[in-house]
Structure formats: structure tokens, C-alpha cells
CSV table of C-alpha atoms in Angstrom, one decimal:
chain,number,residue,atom,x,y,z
C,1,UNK,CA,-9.8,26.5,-7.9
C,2,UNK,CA,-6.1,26.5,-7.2
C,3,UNK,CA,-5.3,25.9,-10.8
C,4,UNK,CA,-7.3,28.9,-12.4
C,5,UNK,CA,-5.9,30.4,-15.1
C,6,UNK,CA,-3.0,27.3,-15.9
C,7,UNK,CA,-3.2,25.6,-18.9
C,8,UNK,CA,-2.4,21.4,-18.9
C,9,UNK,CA,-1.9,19.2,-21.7
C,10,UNK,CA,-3.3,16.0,-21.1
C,11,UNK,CA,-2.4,13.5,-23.6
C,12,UNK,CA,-5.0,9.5,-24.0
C,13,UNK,CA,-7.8,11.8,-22.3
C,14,UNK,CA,-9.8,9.7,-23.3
C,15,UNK,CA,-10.2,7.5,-21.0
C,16,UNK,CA,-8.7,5.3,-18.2
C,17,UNK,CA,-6.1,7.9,-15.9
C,18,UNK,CA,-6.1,10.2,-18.7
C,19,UNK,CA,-9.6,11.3,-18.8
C,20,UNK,CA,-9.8,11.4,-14.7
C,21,UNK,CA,-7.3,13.8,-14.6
C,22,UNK,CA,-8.4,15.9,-17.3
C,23,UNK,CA,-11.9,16.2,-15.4
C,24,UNK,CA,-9.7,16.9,-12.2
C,25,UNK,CA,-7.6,19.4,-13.3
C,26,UNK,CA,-10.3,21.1,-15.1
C,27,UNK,CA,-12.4,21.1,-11.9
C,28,UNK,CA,-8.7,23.0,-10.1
C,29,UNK,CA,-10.4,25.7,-13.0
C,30,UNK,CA,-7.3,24.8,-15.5
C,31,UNK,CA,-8.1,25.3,-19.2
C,32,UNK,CA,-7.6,21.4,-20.4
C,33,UNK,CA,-6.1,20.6,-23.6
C,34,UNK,CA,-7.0,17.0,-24.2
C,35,UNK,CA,-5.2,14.8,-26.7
C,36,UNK,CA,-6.4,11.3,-27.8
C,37,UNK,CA,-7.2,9.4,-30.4
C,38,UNK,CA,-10.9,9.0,-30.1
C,39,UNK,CA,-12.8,12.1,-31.0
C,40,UNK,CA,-16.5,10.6,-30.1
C,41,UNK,CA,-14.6,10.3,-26.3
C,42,UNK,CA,-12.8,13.3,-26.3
C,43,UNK,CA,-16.5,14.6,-26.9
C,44,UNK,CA,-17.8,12.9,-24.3
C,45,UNK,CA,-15.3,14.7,-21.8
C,46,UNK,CA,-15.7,18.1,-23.4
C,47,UNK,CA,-19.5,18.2,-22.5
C,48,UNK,CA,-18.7,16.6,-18.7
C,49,UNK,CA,-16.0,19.4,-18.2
C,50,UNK,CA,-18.1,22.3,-20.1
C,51,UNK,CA,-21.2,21.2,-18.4
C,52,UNK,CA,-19.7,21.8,-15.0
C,53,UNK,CA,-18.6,25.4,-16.1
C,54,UNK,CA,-15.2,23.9,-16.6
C,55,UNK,CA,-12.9,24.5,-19.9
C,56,UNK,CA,-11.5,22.5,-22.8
C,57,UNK,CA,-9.8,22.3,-25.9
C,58,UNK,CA,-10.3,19.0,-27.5
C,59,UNK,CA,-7.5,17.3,-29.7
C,60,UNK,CA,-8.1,13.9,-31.8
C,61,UNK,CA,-4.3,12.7,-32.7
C,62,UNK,CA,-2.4,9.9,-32.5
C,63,UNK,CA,0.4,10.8,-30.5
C,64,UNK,CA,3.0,9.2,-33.0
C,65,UNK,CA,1.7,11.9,-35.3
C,66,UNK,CA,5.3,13.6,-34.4
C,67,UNK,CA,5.1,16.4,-36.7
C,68,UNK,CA,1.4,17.6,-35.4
C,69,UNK,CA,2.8,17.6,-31.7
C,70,UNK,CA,5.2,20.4,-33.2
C,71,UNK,CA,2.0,22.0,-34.8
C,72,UNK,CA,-0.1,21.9,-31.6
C,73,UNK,CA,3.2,23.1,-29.5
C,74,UNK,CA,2.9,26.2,-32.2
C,75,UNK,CA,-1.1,26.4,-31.4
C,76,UNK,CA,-0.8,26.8,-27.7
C,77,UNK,CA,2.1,29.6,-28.3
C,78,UNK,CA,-0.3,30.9,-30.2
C,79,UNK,CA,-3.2,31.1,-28.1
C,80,UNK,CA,-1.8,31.4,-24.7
C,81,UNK,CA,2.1,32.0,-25.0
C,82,UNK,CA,3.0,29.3,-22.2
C,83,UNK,CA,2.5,25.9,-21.1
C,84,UNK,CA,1.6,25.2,-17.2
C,85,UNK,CA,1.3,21.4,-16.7
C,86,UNK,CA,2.5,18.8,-19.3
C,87,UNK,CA,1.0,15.2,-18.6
C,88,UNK,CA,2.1,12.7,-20.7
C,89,UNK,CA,-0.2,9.6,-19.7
C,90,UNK,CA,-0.8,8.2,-23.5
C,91,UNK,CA,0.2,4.4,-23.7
C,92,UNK,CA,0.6,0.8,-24.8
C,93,UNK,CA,0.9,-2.5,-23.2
C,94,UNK,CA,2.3,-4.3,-26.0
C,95,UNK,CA,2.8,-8.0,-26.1
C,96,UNK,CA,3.0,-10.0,-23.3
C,97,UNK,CA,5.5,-12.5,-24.6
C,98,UNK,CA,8.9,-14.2,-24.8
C,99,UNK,CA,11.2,-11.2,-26.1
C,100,UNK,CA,12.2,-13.4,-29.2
C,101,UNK,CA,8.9,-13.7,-30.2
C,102,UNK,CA,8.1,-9.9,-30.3
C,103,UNK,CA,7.7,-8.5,-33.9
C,104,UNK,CA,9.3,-5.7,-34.8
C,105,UNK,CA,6.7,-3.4,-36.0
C,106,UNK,CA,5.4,-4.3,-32.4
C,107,UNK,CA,8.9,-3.1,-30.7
C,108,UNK,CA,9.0,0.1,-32.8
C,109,UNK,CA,5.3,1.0,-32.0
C,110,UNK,CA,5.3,0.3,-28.3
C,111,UNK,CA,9.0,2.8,-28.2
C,112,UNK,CA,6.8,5.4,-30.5
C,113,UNK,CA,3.8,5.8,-28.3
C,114,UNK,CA,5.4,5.2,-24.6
C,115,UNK,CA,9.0,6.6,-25.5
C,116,UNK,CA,9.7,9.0,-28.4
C,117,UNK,CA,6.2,10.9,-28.2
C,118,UNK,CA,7.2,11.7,-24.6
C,119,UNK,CA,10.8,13.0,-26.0
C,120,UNK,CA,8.6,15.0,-28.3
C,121,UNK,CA,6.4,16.4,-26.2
C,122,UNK,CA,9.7,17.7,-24.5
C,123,UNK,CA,10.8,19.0,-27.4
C,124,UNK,CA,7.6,20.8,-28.7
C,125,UNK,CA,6.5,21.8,-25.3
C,126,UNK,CA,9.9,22.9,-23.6
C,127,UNK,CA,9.7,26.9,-24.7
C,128,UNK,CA,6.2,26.8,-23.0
C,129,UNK,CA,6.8,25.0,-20.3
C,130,UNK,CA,9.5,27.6,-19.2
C,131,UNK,CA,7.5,30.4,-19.7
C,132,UNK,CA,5.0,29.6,-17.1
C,133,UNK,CA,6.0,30.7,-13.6
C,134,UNK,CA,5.5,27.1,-12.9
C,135,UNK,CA,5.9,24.9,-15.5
C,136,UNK,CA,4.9,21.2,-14.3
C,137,UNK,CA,5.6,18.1,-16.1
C,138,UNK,CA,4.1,14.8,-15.1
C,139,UNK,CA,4.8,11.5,-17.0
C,140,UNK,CA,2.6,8.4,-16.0
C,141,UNK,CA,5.2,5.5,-15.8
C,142,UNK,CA,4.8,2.0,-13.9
C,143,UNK,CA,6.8,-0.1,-11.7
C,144,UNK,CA,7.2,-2.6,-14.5
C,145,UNK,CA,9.9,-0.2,-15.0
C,146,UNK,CA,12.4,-1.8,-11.9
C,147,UNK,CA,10.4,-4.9,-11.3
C,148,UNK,CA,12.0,-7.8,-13.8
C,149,UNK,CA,9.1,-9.8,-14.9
C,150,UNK,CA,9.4,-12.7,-17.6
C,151,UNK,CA,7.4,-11.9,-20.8
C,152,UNK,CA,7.0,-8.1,-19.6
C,153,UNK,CA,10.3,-7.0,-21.6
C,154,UNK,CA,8.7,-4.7,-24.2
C,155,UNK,CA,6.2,-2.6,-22.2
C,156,UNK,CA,9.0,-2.8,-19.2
C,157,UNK,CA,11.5,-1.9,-21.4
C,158,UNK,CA,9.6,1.4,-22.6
C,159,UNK,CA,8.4,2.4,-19.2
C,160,UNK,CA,12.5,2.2,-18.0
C,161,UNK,CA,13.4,4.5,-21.0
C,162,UNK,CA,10.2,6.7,-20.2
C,163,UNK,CA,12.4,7.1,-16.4
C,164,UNK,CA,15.5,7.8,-18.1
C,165,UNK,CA,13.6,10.5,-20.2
C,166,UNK,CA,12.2,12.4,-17.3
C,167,UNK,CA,14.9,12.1,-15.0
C,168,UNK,CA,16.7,13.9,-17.8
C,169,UNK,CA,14.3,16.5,-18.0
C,170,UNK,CA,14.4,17.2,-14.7
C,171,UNK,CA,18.2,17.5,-14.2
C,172,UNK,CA,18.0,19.9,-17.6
C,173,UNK,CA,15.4,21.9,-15.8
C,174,UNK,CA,16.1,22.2,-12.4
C,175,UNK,CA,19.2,24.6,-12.3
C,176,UNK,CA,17.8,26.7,-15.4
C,177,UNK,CA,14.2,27.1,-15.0
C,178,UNK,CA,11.0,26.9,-13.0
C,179,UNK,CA,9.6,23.9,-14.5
C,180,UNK,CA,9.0,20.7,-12.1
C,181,UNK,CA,9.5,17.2,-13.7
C,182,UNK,CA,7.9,14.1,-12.1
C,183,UNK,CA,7.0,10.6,-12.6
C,184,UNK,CA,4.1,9.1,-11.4
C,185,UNK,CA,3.7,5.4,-11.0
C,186,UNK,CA,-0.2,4.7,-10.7
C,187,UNK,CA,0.3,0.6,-9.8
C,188,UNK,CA,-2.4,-1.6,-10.5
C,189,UNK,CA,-6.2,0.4,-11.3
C,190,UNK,CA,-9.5,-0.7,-12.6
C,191,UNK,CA,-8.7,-0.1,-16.2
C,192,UNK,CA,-8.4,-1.3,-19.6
C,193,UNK,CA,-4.6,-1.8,-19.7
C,194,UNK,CA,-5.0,-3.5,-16.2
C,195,UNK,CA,-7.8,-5.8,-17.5
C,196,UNK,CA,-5.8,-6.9,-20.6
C,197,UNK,CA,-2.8,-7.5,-18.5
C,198,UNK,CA,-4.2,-9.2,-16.3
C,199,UNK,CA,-7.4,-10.9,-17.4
C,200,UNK,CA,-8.0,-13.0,-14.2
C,201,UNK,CA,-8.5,-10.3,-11.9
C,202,UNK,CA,-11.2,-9.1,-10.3
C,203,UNK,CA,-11.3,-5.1,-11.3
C,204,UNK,CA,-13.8,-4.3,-8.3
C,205,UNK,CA,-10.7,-5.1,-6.3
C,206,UNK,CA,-8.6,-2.7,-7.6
C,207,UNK,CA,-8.6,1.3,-7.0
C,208,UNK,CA,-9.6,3.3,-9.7
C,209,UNK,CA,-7.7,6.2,-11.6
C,210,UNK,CA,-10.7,9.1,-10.2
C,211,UNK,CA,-8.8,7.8,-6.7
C,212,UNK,CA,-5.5,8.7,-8.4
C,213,UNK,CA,-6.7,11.8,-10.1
C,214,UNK,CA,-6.1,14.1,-7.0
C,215,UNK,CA,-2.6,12.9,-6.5
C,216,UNK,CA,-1.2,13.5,-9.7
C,217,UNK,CA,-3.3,17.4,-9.3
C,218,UNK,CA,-1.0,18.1,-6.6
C,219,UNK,CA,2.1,17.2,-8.6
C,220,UNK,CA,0.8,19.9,-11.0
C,221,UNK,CA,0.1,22.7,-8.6
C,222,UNK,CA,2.7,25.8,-8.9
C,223,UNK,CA,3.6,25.0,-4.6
C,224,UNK,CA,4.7,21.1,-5.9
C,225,UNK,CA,8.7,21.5,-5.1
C,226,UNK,CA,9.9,18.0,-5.9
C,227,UNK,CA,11.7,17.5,-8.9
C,228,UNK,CA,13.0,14.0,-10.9
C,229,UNK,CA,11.9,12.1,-8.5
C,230,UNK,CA,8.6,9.2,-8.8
C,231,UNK,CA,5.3,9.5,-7.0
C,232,UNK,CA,4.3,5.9,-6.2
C,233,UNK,CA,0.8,5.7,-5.4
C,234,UNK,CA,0.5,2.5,-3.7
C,235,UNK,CA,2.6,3.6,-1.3
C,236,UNK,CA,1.5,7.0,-1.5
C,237,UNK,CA,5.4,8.3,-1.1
C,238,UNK,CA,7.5,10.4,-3.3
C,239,UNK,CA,10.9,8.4,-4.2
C,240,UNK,CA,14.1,9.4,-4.9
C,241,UNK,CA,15.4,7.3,-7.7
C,242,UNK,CA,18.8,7.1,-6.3
């Protein structure tokens, strides 16, 4: 239980990496606030975490729903005057196409979910963060990011962004409080984003994110040191981006 008595915001708990490492970190004994868009899921995890004597605080929203990310930010003040572990995992694909042929209500959507909620987050989340003892921050990139892939522009685009936003974070951070910033690249996993990307694949060949799930616990515990840098888990290494 070496997370007893931390509270994590876990945002697309749902399902897929997000709802692995809501049950994970709620097994550590953290209190789990997870966010998604589905509430039938979301209740689906609250009675797997509760009914293993874990807790959870359940949270249907769209993560675009900018102004309610400021309301929750307010909630958890309210309720527990900190933040311990931030893990924004919520996001989109997008099309897998030519960059001309991408529509822009596509291109602002994809930079609204994988982007600007992140930056949001931040922003709501910050105060809290600091006032833990060890405020942790994880966001759940990809290697799309630095790998230059035809038709891959929009969701690469995104994740390179997502980088530049945490890296930033960290550098803000690191001289001023004691919140940790990571990425986390999770490579290819048996999941729906996987499957839709890559629809020719056999999933049994591919690890799945309850493998990952203890990873990205570690990068959350108060003794993780590292800061702005990426945890790659198919190579199981922490990188230095420089």
C-alpha cells in the first residue's frame, strides 16, 4: 500500500490504460478520482475497486468540457486540499489520412482532447499538485510523437505538442516545487486505439495495458526522482529527451 492516503486523477478511466491504472493505483491504497466519458464504465470500475476494499470517486465528463476541469480542480481543493498524482491518459486517434484531407473540426477536436485538456489539467490542477509533498504528473504520450509516419500527421502532431507541454511543466516545476513531471510512452498494447490503428493485427500478440499498469505506478510513487524526461515501455528505459 505504498500509495495510502495519495489522491490520483486518472482521466479515460474507462477503459484501455486508463482503467488498468486506476485499478492499480487504487490497489497502491490511493483514493482514485476517475474521469471519462462513460458513466455505465466508470461504474463498472467503481464496484471492481470498492469491491476490493479499494476507493473511488467516479467522474463522467468529457475532457473538452474545459470549464468543469476548473470546477472539479475546485472539488478536490475542496475535499482534500491537494493533488498527489495527475495522469492525463484521455485520447484520440484521429484520422489516419493524407494531412490535406483532414477536416477541420477533426484537427481542432484531436488538439482539444490530446493537447489543450492536458494544458488545462495543468492549469486547474497546478495549486494541488504543489501542495502534496509529492506531487506526480504523468501524461500518456506515444512514439508517434518522433517517429514520421505518412498519414499519422494529426494524432502525431498532438502527441509532439503533448511532449512540448510536459517537458514544460517539468522545467516550471523542478526548481520551485516538489511535483515530478513524466511522460510515458506505452508502444503498441492490446487495445481499442491499437485495434483501430491497426486493424490487421493480431491483438493476442501484443502486451496489454494491466502489463503497463505497474510501470506507470512507480512513476507516481513520492520515491520516483526523474523529472521531464519519457518512460518508454518497450524498452523499459527512462529517456532523456535531449
Amino acid at each position: 500500500m505504498t500509495l495510502e492516503g495519495r489522491v490520483a486523477l486518472v482521466t479515460g478511466a474507462s477503459r484501455g490504460i486508463g482503467r488498468a491504472l486506476a485499478v492499480a493505483l487504487a490497489r497502491e491504497g490511493a483514493h482514485v478520482v476517475a474521469l471519462a466519458r462513460g458513466q455505465g464504465a466508470l461504474e463498472f470500475l467503481y464496484d471492481e475497486i470498492t469491491g476490493f476494499g479499494g476507493q473511488a470517486t467516479i467522474v463522467p465528463l468529457d475532457v473538452t468540457e474545459f470549464d468543469n476541469l476548473d470546477r472539479l480542480g475546485a472539488c478536490i481543493h475542496e475535499r482534500w486540499k491537494k493533488l498527489d498524482i495527475l495522469v492525463g491518459n484521455a485520447g484520440l486517434l484521429g484520422p489516419v489520412t493524407p494531412l490535406a484531407h483532414v477536416d477541420p473540426p477533426q484537427w481542432s477536436r484531436l488538439f482539444d482532447v490530446n493537447v489543450t485538456a492536458n494544458w488545462r489539467l495543468i492549469r486547474a490542477m497546478d495549486v494541488l499538485l504543489r501542495s502534496s509533498d509529492a506531487g506526480r504528473a504523468v501524461f500518456v504520450t506515444s512514439g508517434a510523437a518522433h517517429r514520421i509516419k505518412p498519414y499519422w500527421g494529426p494524432y502525431a502532431v498532438t502527441k509532439a505538442a503533448l511532449n512540448a507541454l510536459g517537458r514544460t511543466y517539468a522545467a516550471e516545476t523542478q526548481n520551485t516545487s516538489q511535483v515530478k513531471v513524466m511522460l510515458a510512452n506505452p508502444g503498441p498494447l492490446r487495445t481499442q486505439m491499437r485495434a483501430a490503428a491497426m486493424p490487421g493485427e493480431d491483438p493476442m500478440t501484443l502486451r496489454t495495458p494491466e502489463d503497463l499498469a505497474p510501470k506507470l505506478v512507480a512513476l507516481c510513487r513520492p520515491d520516483w526522482t526523474e523529472t521531464g524526461k519519457l518512460y518508454d515501455f518497450p524498452t523499459d528505459s527512462v529517456i532523456d529527451f535531449a
